[in-house]
Amino acid sequence: MLLIDCPWCGPRQDSEFAYGGQSDIARPAAPETASDADWAQYLFMRTNARGLQREQWLHAAGCRQWFNVERDTVTYRISRVYRCGEPASTDTDPP
Amino acid sequence: MSRYSIFSLARNALTRHENWPQAWRSPAPKREYDVLIVGGGGHGLATAYYLAKLHGITNVAVLEKGWLGGGNTARNTTIVRSNYLWDESTHLYEHAMKLWEGLSQDLNFNVMFSQRGVLNLGHSLQDMRDITRRVHANRLNGVDGEVLDAAQVKRLVPVINDSPRARYPILGASFQPRGGIARHDAVAWGFARAADARGVDIIQQCEVTAIRRESGKVTGVDTTRGFIGAGKIGLVAAGHSSVLAAMAGLRLPLQSHPLQAFVSEPIKPVLHTVVMSNAVHAYISQSDKGDLVIGAGIDAYTGYGQRGSFHTIEHAMEAIVEMFPSFSRVRMNRQWGGIVDICPDACPIIGTTPIKGLYLNCGWGTGGFKATPGSGWVFAHTIAQDRPHPLNDAFSLERFASGRLIDEHGAAAVAH
């Protein structure tokens, strides 16, 4: 059981949330010129990281907000929770 | 290899069974092989066996980072069936089924394949329409299948809750009589012993740390036991496939999820067939030892930790107890998790890659065990001939760019 600290509601168990997969996957900037291979990369190919991963969660049975989580996929330890739009890297965190 | 038979059993009984030879060698890795198989689970060992047996390629090593069959081969619920919806998958799994039917004799190792039948329950009118469609599709493809009504299900499984007032009432089922279960460890050991007898080196405790390439072609792998050269490398690493492919600069459409299962204390024979339900997502069979073997669904999040959340177990248990109220006081003995590599279309990827000499066999997700011999058979052909067999042609990595997906997830609502 994961304990996820929703940025709006506080810590709740993972059965309240829906998982949204890897964060920061950019849609092809020029869709009309993107090749089939580009679309495959965007739609299907994933890093599937072993270790630290930034991922999206939806608080489906709570505030219904999407937000980001940085989690280790081996230990399942959550190191950071941040709202959409906040910078992804801890290096650029506001003081 | 000394053959196992009633005579060898009697002969060894005279010496109190203390002189059985080891089933396979544990050689030090050679500097170079013709083919390296990365991953010593059922699929990898089967690939090595068929490479040696059918294609005459015996200078082969299977590299395993842990011990043989210590991953998903030992962590599944051992169900074997071939009643998929689409032609491509039906042909692939049915080919595996035919190999299963002669496997113990072929390997000279009892894999305890028991064709006790597989039931897929329907709980709604739409379930029953889908089941009817799938059984018709199976029959057109030469796969056995029947549509049963609720009374026929009850006759086959007397302990099942057939009350129309159940939360998910049972309206009927599809039944594949040739389906069943096999002994998962024996499958790994049988393939390992038979491959070893044909000259394949099985190297355990040997983790691949890098895949070396030169001008778009593989040259070998760095491992925790040094560099091993090879012109052809087959990756068969299930949940860790993305990690290995990244070593060769490839990205795959896989997501690794924890999948949990459990067994109960042994009880007297009560369940004589395999019962699966897609709607409530639970599946159950009784092993020859008497344990109830129960599988849950995957956890929603990705993970490599070989464990999942408790509520996933609870959900599967609720479904089992709802279907079999008399099991409510059976205690569970053990619980475990494996890492399954889920493909967007719930079908495997078996084929070549953009890198010459590198071959992929992954994406079996939650249902790879049933395909073990067939998977090894087509993958051995793919590696030996440097092109896919017609049976696995459709299961290429390119299908994600071309759009020719084989949608078993949506079409058959396949649970495994």
PDB file of N, CA, C and O in Angstrom, chain B residues 237-268:
ATOM      1  N   ALA B 237      13.613 -11.247 -20.875  1.00  0.00           N
ATOM      2  CA  ALA B 237      13.779 -10.875 -19.473  1.00  0.00           C
ATOM      3  C   ALA B 237      12.494 -10.385 -18.816  1.00  0.00           C
ATOM      4  O   ALA B 237      12.547  -9.771 -17.753  1.00  0.00           O
ATOM      5  N   ALA B 238      11.351 -10.653 -19.441  1.00  0.00           N
ATOM      6  CA  ALA B 238      10.048 -10.304 -18.858  1.00  0.00           C
ATOM      7  C   ALA B 238      10.043  -8.879 -18.279  1.00  0.00           C
ATOM      8  O   ALA B 238      10.283  -7.918 -19.004  1.00  0.00           O
ATOM      9  N   GLY B 239       9.807  -8.748 -16.985  1.00  0.00           N
ATOM     10  CA  GLY B 239       9.648  -7.436 -16.357  1.00  0.00           C
ATOM     11  C   GLY B 239      10.845  -6.514 -16.503  1.00  0.00           C
ATOM     12  O   GLY B 239      10.711  -5.296 -16.422  1.00  0.00           O
ATOM     13  N   HIS B 240      12.038  -7.067 -16.721  1.00  0.00           N
ATOM     14  CA  HIS B 240      13.233  -6.232 -16.850  1.00  0.00           C
ATOM     15  C   HIS B 240      13.618  -5.960 -18.296  1.00  0.00           C
ATOM     16  O   HIS B 240      14.715  -5.474 -18.566  1.00  0.00           O
ATOM     17  N   SER B 241      12.724  -6.255 -19.244  1.00  0.00           N
ATOM     18  CA  SER B 241      13.051  -6.084 -20.661  1.00  0.00           C
ATOM     19  C   SER B 241      13.402  -4.647 -21.015  1.00  0.00           C
ATOM     20  O   SER B 241      14.330  -4.395 -21.785  1.00  0.00           O
ATOM     21  N   SER B 242      12.662  -3.671 -20.424  1.00  0.00           N
ATOM     22  CA  SER B 242      12.933  -2.263 -20.742  1.00  0.00           C
ATOM     23  C   SER B 242      14.332  -1.880 -20.298  1.00  0.00           C
ATOM     24  O   SER B 242      15.027  -1.105 -20.972  1.00  0.00           O
ATOM     25  N   VAL B 243      14.763  -2.421 -19.141  1.00  0.00           N
ATOM     26  CA  VAL B 243      16.086  -2.094 -18.598  1.00  0.00           C
ATOM     27  C   VAL B 243      17.170  -2.630 -19.536  1.00  0.00           C
ATOM     28  O   VAL B 243      18.145  -1.936 -19.856  1.00  0.00           O
ATOM     29  N   LEU B 244      16.998  -3.870 -20.004  1.00  0.00           N
ATOM     30  CA  LEU B 244      17.990  -4.473 -20.912  1.00  0.00           C
ATOM     31  C   LEU B 244      17.999  -3.770 -22.269  1.00  0.00           C
ATOM     32  O   LEU B 244      19.056  -3.484 -22.821  1.00  0.00           O
ATOM     33  N   ALA B 245      16.792  -3.479 -22.791  1.00  0.00           N
ATOM     34  CA  ALA B 245      16.713  -2.836 -24.110  1.00  0.00           C
ATOM     35  C   ALA B 245      17.365  -1.461 -24.073  1.00  0.00           C
ATOM     36  O   ALA B 245      18.006  -1.041 -25.045  1.00  0.00           O
ATOM     37  N   ALA B 246      17.239  -0.762 -22.919  1.00  0.00           N
ATOM     38  CA  ALA B 246      17.855   0.563 -22.788  1.00  0.00           C
ATOM     39  C   ALA B 246      19.370   0.466 -22.907  1.00  0.00           C
ATOM     40  O   ALA B 246      20.038   1.403 -23.354  1.00  0.00           O
ATOM     41  N   MET B 247      19.956  -0.680 -22.517  1.00  0.00           N
ATOM     42  CA  MET B 247      21.402  -0.882 -22.665  1.00  0.00           C
ATOM     43  C   MET B 247      21.817  -0.875 -24.127  1.00  0.00           C
ATOM     44  O   MET B 247      22.974  -0.664 -24.454  1.00  0.00           O
ATOM     45  N   ALA B 248      20.865  -1.177 -25.010  1.00  0.00           N
ATOM     46  CA  ALA B 248      21.150  -1.155 -26.444  1.00  0.00           C
ATOM     47  C   ALA B 248      20.527   0.077 -27.100  1.00  0.00           C
ATOM     48  O   ALA B 248      20.424   0.158 -28.317  1.00  0.00           O
ATOM     49  N   GLY B 249      20.097   1.030 -26.273  1.00  0.00           N
ATOM     50  CA  GLY B 249      19.548   2.283 -26.793  1.00  0.00           C
ATOM     51  C   GLY B 249      18.141   2.168 -27.356  1.00  0.00           C
ATOM     52  O   GLY B 249      17.710   3.008 -28.126  1.00  0.00           O
ATOM     53  N   LEU B 250      17.411   1.104 -26.979  1.00  0.00           N
ATOM     54  CA  LEU B 250      16.049   0.918 -27.482  1.00  0.00           C
ATOM     55  C   LEU B 250      15.029   1.304 -26.422  1.00  0.00           C
ATOM     56  O   LEU B 250      15.217   1.024 -25.245  1.00  0.00           O
ATOM     57  N   ARG B 251      13.936   1.927 -26.853  1.00  0.00           N
ATOM     58  CA  ARG B 251      12.796   2.151 -25.959  1.00  0.00           C
ATOM     59  C   ARG B 251      11.673   1.208 -26.365  1.00  0.00           C
ATOM     60  O   ARG B 251      11.422   1.005 -27.547  1.00  0.00           O
ATOM     61  N   LEU B 252      11.013   0.636 -25.377  1.00  0.00           N
ATOM     62  CA  LEU B 252       9.965  -0.348 -25.665  1.00  0.00           C
ATOM     63  C   LEU B 252       8.611   0.158 -25.160  1.00  0.00           C
ATOM     64  O   LEU B 252       8.550   0.968 -24.237  1.00  0.00           O
ATOM     65  N   PRO B 253       7.523  -0.345 -25.744  1.00  0.00           N
ATOM     66  CA  PRO B 253       6.191   0.099 -25.302  1.00  0.00           C
ATOM     67  C   PRO B 253       5.713  -0.698 -24.087  1.00  0.00           C
ATOM     68  O   PRO B 253       4.561  -1.102 -24.030  1.00  0.00           O
ATOM     69  N   LEU B 254       6.598  -0.948 -23.139  1.00  0.00           N
ATOM     70  CA  LEU B 254       6.251  -1.810 -22.009  1.00  0.00           C
ATOM     71  C   LEU B 254       6.116  -1.016 -20.724  1.00  0.00           C
ATOM     72  O   LEU B 254       6.789  -0.006 -20.536  1.00  0.00           O
ATOM     73  N   GLN B 255       5.254  -1.512 -19.851  1.00  0.00           N
ATOM     74  CA  GLN B 255       5.138  -0.984 -18.500  1.00  0.00           C
ATOM     75  C   GLN B 255       5.230  -2.169 -17.550  1.00  0.00           C
ATOM     76  O   GLN B 255       4.462  -3.129 -17.671  1.00  0.00           O
ATOM     77  N   SER B 256       6.162  -2.106 -16.608  1.00  0.00           N
ATOM     78  CA  SER B 256       6.345  -3.215 -15.671  1.00  0.00           C
ATOM     79  C   SER B 256       5.503  -2.986 -14.422  1.00  0.00           C
ATOM     80  O   SER B 256       5.681  -1.986 -13.728  1.00  0.00           O
ATOM     81  N   HIS B 257       4.593  -3.902 -14.167  1.00  0.00           N
ATOM     82  CA  HIS B 257       3.688  -3.782 -13.012  1.00  0.00           C
ATOM     83  C   HIS B 257       3.881  -4.967 -12.069  1.00  0.00           C
ATOM     84  O   HIS B 257       4.188  -6.073 -12.523  1.00  0.00           O
ATOM     85  N   PRO B 258       3.626  -4.756 -10.778  1.00  0.00           N
ATOM     86  CA  PRO B 258       3.594  -5.911  -9.877  1.00  0.00           C
ATOM     87  C   PRO B 258       2.292  -6.698 -10.086  1.00  0.00           C
ATOM     88  O   PRO B 258       1.239  -6.104 -10.283  1.00  0.00           O
ATOM     89  N   LEU B 259       2.415  -8.028 -10.075  1.00  0.00           N
ATOM     90  CA  LEU B 259       1.238  -8.909 -10.148  1.00  0.00           C
ATOM     91  C   LEU B 259       1.347  -9.905  -9.002  1.00  0.00           C
ATOM     92  O   LEU B 259       2.378 -10.543  -8.817  1.00  0.00           O
ATOM     93  N   GLN B 260       0.293 -10.019  -8.209  1.00  0.00           N
ATOM     94  CA  GLN B 260       0.362 -10.847  -7.009  1.00  0.00           C
ATOM     95  C   GLN B 260      -0.445 -12.139  -7.145  1.00  0.00           C
ATOM     96  O   GLN B 260      -1.397 -12.210  -7.907  1.00  0.00           O
ATOM     97  N   ALA B 261      -0.036 -13.124  -6.384  1.00  0.00           N
ATOM     98  CA  ALA B 261      -0.742 -14.404  -6.347  1.00  0.00           C
ATOM     99  C   ALA B 261      -0.554 -14.998  -4.956  1.00  0.00           C
ATOM    100  O   ALA B 261       0.282 -14.536  -4.180  1.00  0.00           O
ATOM    101  N   PHE B 262      -1.339 -16.021  -4.645  1.00  0.00           N
ATOM    102  CA  PHE B 262      -1.219 -16.661  -3.342  1.00  0.00           C
ATOM    103  C   PHE B 262      -1.686 -18.103  -3.398  1.00  0.00           C
ATOM    104  O   PHE B 262      -2.431 -18.489  -4.297  1.00  0.00           O
ATOM    105  N   VAL B 263      -1.225 -18.897  -2.445  1.00  0.00           N
ATOM    106  CA  VAL B 263      -1.726 -20.276  -2.317  1.00  0.00           C
ATOM    107  C   VAL B 263      -2.215 -20.488  -0.896  1.00  0.00           C
ATOM    108  O   VAL B 263      -1.700 -19.920   0.064  1.00  0.00           O
ATOM    109  N   SER B 264      -3.230 -21.368  -0.785  1.00  0.00           N
ATOM    110  CA  SER B 264      -3.806 -21.668   0.519  1.00  0.00           C
ATOM    111  C   SER B 264      -3.101 -22.865   1.121  1.00  0.00           C
ATOM    112  O   SER B 264      -2.241 -23.487   0.506  1.00  0.00           O
ATOM    113  N   GLU B 265      -3.502 -23.206   2.332  1.00  0.00           N
ATOM    114  CA  GLU B 265      -3.104 -24.479   2.919  1.00  0.00           C
ATOM    115  C   GLU B 265      -3.690 -25.597   2.047  1.00  0.00           C
ATOM    116  O   GLU B 265      -4.708 -25.385   1.385  1.00  0.00           O
ATOM    117  N   PRO B 266      -3.053 -26.779   2.037  1.00  0.00           N
ATOM    118  CA  PRO B 266      -3.602 -27.867   1.226  1.00  0.00           C
ATOM    119  C   PRO B 266      -4.922 -28.374   1.804  1.00  0.00           C
ATOM    120  O   PRO B 266      -5.035 -28.541   3.028  1.00  0.00           O
ATOM    121  N   ILE B 267      -5.904 -28.574   0.936  1.00  0.00           N
ATOM    122  CA  ILE B 267      -7.181 -29.147   1.370  1.00  0.00           C
ATOM    123  C   ILE B 267      -7.525 -30.313   0.450  1.00  0.00           C
ATOM    124  O   ILE B 267      -6.873 -30.507  -0.577  1.00  0.00           O
ATOM    125  N   LYS B 268      -8.546 -31.081   0.798  1.00  0.00           N
ATOM    126  CA  LYS B 268      -8.926 -32.228  -0.026  1.00  0.00           C
ATOM    127  C   LYS B 268      -9.431 -31.757  -1.386  1.00  0.00           C
ATOM    128  O   LYS B 268      -9.880 -30.624  -1.522  1.00  0.00           O
TER     129      LYS B 268
END
